[in-house]
PDB file of C-alpha atoms in Angstrom:
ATOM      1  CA  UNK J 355      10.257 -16.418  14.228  1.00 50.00           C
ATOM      2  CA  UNK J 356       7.159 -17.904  12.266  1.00 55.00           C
ATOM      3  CA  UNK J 357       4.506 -15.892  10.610  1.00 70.00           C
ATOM      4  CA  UNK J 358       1.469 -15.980  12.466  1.00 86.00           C
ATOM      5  CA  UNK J 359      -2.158 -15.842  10.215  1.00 94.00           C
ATOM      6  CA  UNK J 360      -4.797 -14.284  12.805  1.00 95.00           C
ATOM      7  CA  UNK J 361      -8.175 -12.680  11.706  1.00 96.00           C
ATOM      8  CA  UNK J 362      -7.883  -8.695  12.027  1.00 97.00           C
ATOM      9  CA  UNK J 363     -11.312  -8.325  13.533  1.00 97.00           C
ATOM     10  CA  UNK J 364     -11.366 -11.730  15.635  1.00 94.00           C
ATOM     11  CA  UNK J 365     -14.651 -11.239  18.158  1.00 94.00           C
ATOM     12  CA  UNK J 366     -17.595 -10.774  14.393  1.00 95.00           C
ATOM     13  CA  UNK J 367     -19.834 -13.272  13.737  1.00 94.00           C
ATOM     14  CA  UNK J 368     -18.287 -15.756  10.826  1.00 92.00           C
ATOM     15  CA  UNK J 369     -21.325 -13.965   8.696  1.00 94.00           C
ATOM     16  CA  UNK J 370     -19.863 -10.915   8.812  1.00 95.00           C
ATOM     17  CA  UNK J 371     -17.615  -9.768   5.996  1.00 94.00           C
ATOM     18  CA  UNK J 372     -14.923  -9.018   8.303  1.00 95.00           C
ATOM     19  CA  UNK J 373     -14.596 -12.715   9.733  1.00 95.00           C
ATOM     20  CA  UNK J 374     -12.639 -12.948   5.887  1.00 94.00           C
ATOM     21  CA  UNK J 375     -10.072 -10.423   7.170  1.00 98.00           C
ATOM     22  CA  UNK J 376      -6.609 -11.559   8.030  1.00 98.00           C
ATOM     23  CA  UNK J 377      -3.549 -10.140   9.338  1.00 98.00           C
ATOM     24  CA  UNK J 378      -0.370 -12.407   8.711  1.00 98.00           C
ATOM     25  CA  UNK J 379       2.553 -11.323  11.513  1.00 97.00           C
ATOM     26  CA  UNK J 380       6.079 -11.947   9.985  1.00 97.00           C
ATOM     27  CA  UNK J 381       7.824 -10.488  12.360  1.00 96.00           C
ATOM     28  CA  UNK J 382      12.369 -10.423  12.760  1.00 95.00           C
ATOM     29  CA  UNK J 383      14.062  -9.968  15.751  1.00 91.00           C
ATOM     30  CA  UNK J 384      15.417  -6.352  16.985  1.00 90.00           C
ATOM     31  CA  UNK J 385      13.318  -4.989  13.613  1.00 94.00           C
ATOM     32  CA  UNK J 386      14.426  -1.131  12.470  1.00 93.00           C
ATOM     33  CA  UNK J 387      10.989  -0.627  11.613  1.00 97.00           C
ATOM     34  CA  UNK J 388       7.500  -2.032  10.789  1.00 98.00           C
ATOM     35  CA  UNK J 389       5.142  -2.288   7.157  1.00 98.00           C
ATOM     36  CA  UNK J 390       1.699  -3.288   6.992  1.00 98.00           C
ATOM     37  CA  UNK J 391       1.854  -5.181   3.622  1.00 98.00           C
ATOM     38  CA  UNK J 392      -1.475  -4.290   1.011  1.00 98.00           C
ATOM     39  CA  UNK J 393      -1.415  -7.021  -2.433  1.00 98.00           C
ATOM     40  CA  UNK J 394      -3.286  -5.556  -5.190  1.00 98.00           C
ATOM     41  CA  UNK J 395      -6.004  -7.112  -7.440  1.00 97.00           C
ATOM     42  CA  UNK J 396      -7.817  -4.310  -8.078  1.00 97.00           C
ATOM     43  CA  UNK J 397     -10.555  -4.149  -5.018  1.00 98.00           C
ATOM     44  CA  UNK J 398     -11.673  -7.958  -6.635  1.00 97.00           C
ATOM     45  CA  UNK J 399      -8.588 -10.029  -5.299  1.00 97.00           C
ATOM     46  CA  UNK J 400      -5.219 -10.474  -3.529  1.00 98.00           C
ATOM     47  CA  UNK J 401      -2.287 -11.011  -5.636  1.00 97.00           C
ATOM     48  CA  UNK J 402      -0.824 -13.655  -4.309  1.00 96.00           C
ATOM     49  CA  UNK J 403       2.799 -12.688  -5.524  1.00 97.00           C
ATOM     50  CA  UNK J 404       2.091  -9.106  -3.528  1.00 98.00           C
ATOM     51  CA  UNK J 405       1.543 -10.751  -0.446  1.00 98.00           C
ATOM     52  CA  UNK J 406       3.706 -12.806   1.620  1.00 97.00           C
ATOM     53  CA  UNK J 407       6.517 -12.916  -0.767  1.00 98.00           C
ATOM     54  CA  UNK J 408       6.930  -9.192  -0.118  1.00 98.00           C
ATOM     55  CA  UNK J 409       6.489 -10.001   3.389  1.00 98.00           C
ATOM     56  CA  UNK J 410       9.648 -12.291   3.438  1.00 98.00           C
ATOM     57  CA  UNK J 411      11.784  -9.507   1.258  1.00 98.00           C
ATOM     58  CA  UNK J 412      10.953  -7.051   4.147  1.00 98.00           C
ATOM     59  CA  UNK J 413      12.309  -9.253   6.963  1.00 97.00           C
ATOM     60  CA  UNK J 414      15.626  -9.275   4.494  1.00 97.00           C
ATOM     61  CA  UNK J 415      15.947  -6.032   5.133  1.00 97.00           C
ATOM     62  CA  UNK J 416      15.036  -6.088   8.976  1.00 97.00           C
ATOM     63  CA  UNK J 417      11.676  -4.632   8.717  1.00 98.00           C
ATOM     64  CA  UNK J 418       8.969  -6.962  10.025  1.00 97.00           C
ATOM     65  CA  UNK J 419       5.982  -7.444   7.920  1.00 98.00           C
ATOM     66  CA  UNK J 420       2.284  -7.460   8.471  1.00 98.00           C
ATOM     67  CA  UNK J 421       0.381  -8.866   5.565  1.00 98.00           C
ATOM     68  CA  UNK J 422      -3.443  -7.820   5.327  1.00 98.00           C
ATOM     69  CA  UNK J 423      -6.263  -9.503   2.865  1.00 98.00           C
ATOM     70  CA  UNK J 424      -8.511  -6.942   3.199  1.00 98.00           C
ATOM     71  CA  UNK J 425     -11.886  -6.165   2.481  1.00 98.00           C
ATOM     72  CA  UNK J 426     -12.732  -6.813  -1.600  1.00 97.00           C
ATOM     73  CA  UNK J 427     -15.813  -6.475  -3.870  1.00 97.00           C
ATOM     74  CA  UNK J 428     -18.690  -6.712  -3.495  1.00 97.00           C
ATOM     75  CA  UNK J 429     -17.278  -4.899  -0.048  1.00 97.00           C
ATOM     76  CA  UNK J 430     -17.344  -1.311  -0.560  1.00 97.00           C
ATOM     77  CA  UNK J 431     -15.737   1.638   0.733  1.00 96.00           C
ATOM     78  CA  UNK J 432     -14.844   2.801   3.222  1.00 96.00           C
ATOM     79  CA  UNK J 433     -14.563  -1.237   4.208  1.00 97.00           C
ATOM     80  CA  UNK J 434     -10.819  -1.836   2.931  1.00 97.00           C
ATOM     81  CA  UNK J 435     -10.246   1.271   4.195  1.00 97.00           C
ATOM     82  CA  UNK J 436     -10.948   0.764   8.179  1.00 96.00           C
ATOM     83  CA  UNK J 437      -9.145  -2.849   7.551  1.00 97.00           C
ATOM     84  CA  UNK J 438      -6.362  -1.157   6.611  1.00 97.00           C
ATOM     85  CA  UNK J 439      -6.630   1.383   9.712  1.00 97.00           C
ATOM     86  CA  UNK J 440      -7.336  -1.130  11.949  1.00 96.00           C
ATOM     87  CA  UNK J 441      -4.314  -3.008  11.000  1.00 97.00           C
ATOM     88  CA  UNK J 442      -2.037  -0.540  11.350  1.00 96.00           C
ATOM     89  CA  UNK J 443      -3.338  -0.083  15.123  1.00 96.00           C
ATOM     90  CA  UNK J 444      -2.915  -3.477  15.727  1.00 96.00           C
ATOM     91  CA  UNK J 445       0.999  -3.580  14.159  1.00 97.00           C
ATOM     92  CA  UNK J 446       1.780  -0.210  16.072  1.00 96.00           C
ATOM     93  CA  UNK J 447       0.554  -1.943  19.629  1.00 95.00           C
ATOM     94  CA  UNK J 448       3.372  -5.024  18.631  1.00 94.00           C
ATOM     95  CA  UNK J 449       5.725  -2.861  18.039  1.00 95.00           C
ATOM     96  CA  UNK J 450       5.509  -0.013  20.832  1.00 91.00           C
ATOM     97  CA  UNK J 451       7.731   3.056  19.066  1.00 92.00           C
ATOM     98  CA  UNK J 452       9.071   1.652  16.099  1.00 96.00           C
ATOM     99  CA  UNK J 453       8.090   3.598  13.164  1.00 98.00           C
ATOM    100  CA  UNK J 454       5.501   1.792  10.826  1.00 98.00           C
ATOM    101  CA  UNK J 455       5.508   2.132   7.263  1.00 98.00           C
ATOM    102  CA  UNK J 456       2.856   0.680   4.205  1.00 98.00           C
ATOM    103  CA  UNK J 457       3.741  -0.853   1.225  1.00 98.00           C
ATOM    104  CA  UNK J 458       1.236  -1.218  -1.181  1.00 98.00           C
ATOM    105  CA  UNK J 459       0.839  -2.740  -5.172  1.00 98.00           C
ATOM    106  CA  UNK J 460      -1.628  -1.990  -7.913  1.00 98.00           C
ATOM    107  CA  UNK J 461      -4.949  -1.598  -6.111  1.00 98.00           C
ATOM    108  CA  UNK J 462      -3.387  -1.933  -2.601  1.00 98.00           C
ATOM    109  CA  UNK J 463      -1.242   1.407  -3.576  1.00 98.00           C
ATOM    110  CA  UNK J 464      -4.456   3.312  -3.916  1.00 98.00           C
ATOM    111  CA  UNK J 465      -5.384   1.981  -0.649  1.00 98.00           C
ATOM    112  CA  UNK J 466      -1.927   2.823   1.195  1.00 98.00           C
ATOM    113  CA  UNK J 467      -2.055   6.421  -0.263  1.00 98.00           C
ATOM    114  CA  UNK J 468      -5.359   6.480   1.011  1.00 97.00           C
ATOM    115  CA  UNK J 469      -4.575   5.790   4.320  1.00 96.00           C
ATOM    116  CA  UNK J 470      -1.274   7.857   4.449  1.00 96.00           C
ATOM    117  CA  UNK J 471      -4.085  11.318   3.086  1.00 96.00           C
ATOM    118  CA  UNK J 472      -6.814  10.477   4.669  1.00 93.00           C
ATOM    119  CA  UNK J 473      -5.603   9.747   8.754  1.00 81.00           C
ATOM    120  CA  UNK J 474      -7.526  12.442   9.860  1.00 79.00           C
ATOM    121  CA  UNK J 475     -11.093  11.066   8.850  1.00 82.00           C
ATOM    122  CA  UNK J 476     -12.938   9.428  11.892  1.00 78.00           C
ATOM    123  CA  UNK J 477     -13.138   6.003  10.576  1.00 77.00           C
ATOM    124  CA  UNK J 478      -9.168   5.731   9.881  1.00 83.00           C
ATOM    125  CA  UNK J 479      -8.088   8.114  13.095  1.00 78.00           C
ATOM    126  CA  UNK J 480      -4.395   9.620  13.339  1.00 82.00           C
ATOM    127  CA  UNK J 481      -2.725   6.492  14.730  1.00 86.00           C
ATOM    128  CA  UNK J 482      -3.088   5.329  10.850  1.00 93.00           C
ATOM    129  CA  UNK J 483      -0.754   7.167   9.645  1.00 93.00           C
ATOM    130  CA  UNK J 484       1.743   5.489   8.228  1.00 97.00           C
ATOM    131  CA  UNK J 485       5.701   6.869   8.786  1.00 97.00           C
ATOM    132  CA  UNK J 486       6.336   6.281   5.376  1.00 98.00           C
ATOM    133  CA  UNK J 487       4.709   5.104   2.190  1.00 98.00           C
ATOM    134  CA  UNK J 488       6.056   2.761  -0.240  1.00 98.00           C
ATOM    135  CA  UNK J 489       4.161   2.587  -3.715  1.00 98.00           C
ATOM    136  CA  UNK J 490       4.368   0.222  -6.011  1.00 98.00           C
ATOM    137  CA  UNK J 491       2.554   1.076  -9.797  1.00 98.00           C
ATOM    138  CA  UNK J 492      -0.352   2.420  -7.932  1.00 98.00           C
ATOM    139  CA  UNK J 493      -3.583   3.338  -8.859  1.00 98.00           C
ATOM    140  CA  UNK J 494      -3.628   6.781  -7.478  1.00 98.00           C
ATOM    141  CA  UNK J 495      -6.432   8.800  -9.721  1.00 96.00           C
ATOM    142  CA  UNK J 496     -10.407   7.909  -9.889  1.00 97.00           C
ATOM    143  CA  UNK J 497     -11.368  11.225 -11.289  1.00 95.00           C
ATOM    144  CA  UNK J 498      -9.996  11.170 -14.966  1.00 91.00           C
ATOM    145  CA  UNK J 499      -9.648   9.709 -18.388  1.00 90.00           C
ATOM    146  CA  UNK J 500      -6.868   8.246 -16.864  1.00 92.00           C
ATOM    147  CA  UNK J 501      -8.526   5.801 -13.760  1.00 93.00           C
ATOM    148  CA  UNK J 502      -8.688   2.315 -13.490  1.00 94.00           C
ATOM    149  CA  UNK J 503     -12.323   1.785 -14.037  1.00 95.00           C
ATOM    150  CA  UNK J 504     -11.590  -1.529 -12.671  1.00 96.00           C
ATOM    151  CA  UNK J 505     -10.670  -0.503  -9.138  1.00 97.00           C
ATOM    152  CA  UNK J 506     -13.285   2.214  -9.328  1.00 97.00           C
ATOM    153  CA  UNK J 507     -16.122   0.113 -10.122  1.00 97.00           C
ATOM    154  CA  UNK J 508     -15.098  -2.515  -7.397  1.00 98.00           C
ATOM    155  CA  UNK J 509     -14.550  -0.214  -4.303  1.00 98.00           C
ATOM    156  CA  UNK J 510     -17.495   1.982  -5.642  1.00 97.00           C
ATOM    157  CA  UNK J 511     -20.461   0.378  -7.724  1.00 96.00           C
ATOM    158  CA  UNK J 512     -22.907   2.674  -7.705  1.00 93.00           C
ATOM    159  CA  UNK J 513     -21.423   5.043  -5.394  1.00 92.00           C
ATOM    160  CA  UNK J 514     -19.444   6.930  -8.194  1.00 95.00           C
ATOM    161  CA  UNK J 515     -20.506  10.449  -7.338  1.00 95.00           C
ATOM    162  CA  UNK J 516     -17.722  13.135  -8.594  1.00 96.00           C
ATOM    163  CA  UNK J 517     -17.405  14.361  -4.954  1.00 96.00           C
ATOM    164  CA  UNK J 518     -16.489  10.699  -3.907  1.00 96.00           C
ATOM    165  CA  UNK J 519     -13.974   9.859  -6.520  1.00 97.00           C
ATOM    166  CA  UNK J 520     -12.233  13.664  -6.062  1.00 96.00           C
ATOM    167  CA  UNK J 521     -12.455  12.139  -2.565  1.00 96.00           C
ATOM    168  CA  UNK J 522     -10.283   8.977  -2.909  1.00 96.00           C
ATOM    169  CA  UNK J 523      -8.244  10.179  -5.514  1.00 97.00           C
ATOM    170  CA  UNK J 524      -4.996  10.359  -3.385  1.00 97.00           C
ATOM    171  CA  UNK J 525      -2.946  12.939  -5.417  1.00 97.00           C
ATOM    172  CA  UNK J 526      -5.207  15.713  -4.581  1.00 96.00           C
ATOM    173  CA  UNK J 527      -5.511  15.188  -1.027  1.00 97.00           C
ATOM    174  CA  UNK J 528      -1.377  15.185  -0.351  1.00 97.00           C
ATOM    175  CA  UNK J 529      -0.369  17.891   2.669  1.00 96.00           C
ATOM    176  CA  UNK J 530       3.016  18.830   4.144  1.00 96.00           C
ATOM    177  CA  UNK J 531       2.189  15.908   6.967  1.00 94.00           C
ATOM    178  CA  UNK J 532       2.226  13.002   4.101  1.00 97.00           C
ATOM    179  CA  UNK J 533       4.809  10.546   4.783  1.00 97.00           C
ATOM    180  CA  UNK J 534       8.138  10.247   2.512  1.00 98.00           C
ATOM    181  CA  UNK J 535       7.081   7.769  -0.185  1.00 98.00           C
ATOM    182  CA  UNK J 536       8.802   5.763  -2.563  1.00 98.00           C
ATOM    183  CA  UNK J 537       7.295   5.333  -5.871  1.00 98.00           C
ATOM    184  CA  UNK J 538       7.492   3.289  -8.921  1.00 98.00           C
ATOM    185  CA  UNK J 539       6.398   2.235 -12.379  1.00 98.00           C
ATOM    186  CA  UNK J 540       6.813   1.098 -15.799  1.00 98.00           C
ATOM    187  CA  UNK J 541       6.354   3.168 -18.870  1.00 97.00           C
ATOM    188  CA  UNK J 542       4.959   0.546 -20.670  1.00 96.00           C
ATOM    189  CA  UNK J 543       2.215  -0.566 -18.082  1.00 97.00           C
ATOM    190  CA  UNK J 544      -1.021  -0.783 -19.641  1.00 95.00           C
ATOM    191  CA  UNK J 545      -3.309  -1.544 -17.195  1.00 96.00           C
ATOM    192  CA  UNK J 546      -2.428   1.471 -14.760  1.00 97.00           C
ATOM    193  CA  UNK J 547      -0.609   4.055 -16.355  1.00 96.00           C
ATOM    194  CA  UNK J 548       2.393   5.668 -15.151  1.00 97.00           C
ATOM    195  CA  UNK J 549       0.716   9.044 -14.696  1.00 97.00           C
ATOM    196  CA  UNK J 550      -0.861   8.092 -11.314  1.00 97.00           C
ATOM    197  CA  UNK J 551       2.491   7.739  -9.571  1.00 96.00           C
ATOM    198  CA  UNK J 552       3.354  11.337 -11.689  1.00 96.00           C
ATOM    199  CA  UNK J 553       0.689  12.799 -10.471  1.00 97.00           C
ATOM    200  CA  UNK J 554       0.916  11.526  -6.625  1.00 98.00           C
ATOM    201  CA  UNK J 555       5.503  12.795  -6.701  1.00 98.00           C
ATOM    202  CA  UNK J 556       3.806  16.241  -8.383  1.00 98.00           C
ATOM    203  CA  UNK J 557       1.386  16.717  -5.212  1.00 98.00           C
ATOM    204  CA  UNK J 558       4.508  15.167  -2.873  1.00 98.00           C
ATOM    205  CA  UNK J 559       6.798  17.803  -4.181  1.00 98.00           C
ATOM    206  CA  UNK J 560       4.539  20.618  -4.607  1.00 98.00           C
ATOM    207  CA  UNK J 561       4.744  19.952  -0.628  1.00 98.00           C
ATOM    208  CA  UNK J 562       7.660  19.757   0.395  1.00 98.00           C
ATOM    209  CA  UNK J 563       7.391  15.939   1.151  1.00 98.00           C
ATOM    210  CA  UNK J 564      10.477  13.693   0.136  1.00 98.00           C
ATOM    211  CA  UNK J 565      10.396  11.110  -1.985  1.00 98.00           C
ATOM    212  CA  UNK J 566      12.099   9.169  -4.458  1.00 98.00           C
ATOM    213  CA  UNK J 567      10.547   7.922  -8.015  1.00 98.00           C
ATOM    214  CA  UNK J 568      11.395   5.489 -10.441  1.00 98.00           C
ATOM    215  CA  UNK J 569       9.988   5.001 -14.104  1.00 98.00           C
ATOM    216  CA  UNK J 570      11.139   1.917 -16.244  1.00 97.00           C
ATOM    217  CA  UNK J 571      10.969   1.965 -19.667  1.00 97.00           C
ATOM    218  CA  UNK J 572      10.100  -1.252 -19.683  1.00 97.00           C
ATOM    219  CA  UNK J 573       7.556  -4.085 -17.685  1.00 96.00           C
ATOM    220  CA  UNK J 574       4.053  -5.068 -17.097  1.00 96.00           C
ATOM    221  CA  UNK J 575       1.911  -4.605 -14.442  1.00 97.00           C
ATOM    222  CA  UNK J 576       2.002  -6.446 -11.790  1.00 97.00           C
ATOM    223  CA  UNK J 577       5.516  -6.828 -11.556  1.00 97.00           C
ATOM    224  CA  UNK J 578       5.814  -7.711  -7.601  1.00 97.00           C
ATOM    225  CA  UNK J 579       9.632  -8.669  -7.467  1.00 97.00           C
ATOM    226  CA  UNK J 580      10.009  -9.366 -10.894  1.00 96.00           C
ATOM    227  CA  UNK J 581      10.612 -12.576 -10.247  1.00 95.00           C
ATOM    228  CA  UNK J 582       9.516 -14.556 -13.492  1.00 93.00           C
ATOM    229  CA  UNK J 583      12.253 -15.160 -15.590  1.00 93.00           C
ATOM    230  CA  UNK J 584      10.645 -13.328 -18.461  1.00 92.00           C
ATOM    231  CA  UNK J 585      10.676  -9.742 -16.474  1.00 94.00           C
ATOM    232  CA  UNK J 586      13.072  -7.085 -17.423  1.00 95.00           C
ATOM    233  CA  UNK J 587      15.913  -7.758 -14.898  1.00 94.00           C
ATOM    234  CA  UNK J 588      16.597  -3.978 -14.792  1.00 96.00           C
ATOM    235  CA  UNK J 589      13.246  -3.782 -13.239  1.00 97.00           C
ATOM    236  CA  UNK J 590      14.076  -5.821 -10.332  1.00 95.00           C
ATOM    237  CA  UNK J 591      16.409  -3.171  -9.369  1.00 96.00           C
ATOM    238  CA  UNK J 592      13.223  -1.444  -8.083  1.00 98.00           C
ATOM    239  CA  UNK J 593      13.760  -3.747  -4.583  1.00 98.00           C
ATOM    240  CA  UNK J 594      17.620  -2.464  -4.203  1.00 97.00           C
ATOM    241  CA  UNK J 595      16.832   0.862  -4.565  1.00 98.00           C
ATOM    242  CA  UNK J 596      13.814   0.591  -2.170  1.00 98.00           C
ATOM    243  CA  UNK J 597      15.970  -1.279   0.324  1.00 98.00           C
ATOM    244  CA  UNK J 598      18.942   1.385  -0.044  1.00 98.00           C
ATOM    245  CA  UNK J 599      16.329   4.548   0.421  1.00 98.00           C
ATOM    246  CA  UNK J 600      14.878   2.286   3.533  1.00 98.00           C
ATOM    247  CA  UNK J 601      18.402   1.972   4.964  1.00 97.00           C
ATOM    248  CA  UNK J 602      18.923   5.860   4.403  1.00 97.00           C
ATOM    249  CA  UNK J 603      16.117   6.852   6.581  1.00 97.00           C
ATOM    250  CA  UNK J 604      17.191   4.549   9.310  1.00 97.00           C
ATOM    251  CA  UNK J 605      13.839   2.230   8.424  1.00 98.00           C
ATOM    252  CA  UNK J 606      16.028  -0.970   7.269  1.00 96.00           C
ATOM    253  CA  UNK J 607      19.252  -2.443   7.887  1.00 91.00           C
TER     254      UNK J 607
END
């Protein structure tokens, strides 16, 4: 079955931000689940390496894919935000009852924890909500020392109010309804530090919600699949374990 590259919001006017938007269908045959795919680039661009390639790793595992380029800088919030919502309407309608799931990298992790704490708001709606939450060195925090100031500024600008980023900082904002996530990092990532996945399993387990985390001791950010020859192979194990808690929950094959 070929992917499929359609614009998410297809009846705008090609001056409207959202004629950018576009939804990439990878679908498999008789799929065990769903996942709306979000690349990170901090709010400024999509990694390409976070896109489709994940996309194909998903169908490996009998999951069909959904890959959104959603709303960047100078869009502001809540703009990726409703993409992503809208998106995940659009997959669930495909797919009738088949439990959909979010994966989500770098800046596209704070935007899938977003949308798996914040499916009650009016603009993202209950249909949103993801049935389970894969996260992949998010950025998680917008509060503290310890936010990306790059992803802040870009979703933000001059919106930066402290009510705002307690707002869309995901960890404080987890209930008993979050989805089971997956999470994982690198201890030596220095462009979004390990404590925002930390923080986001503390607030899961404080819950009740299950999950499953994963700190390297080694790798960059960025890592996608780790598929540069220079990544710590012990890193790429991230995608086996993923693919084995998948299978567990009856998500993958």
């Amino acid at each position: 079955m070929n992917p499929s590259l359609e614009p998410l919001w297809p009846d705008v006017e090609t001056s409207d931000p959202r004629s950018a938007v576009t939804l990439r269908w990878m679908p498999v045959a008789e799929h065990r689940s769903a996942c709306l795919v979000l690349p990170g680039g901090g709010y400024g661009s999509h990694a390409d390496h976070e896109a489709e390639t994940i996309g194909d790793w998903l169908k490996e595992l009998g999951i069909s894919a959904a890959v959104l380029r959603y709303r960047i800088a100078p869009n502001r919030h809540p703009a990726p935000l409703i993409d992503a919502a809208e998106a995940m309407r659009q997959v669930r309608r495909r797919v009738g009852q088949v439990p959909v799931g979010v994966i989500g990298f770098s800046a596209g992790g704070h935007l899938a924890s977003t949308l798996a704490t914040h499916h009650n708001e009016t603009y993202v709606g209950t249909t949103a909500r993801p049935d389970y939450l894969v996260l992949c060195y998010p950025v998680i925090d917008l509060l503290t020392a310890a936010a990306h100031l790059g992803s802040r500024q870009n979703l933000l600008a001059d919106l930066q109010t402290t009510e705002l980023l307690t707002h869309l900082s995901s960890e404080q904002h987890v209930t008993a309804q979050t989805p089971p996530t997956f999470l994982w990092h690198t201890a030596e990532d220095a462009v979004v530090a390990p404590v925002h996945n930390t923080m986001f399993a503390a607030a899961l387990a404080e819950k009740g919600v299950p999950f499953e985390l994963h700190v390297y001791e080694r790798g960059r950010h960025g890592l996608g699949l780790c598929l540069d020859p220079d990544d710590p192979p012990e890193v790429a194990d991230w995608a086996n374990r993923c693919g084995v808690w998948l299978r567990r929950h009856g998500w993958g094959r």
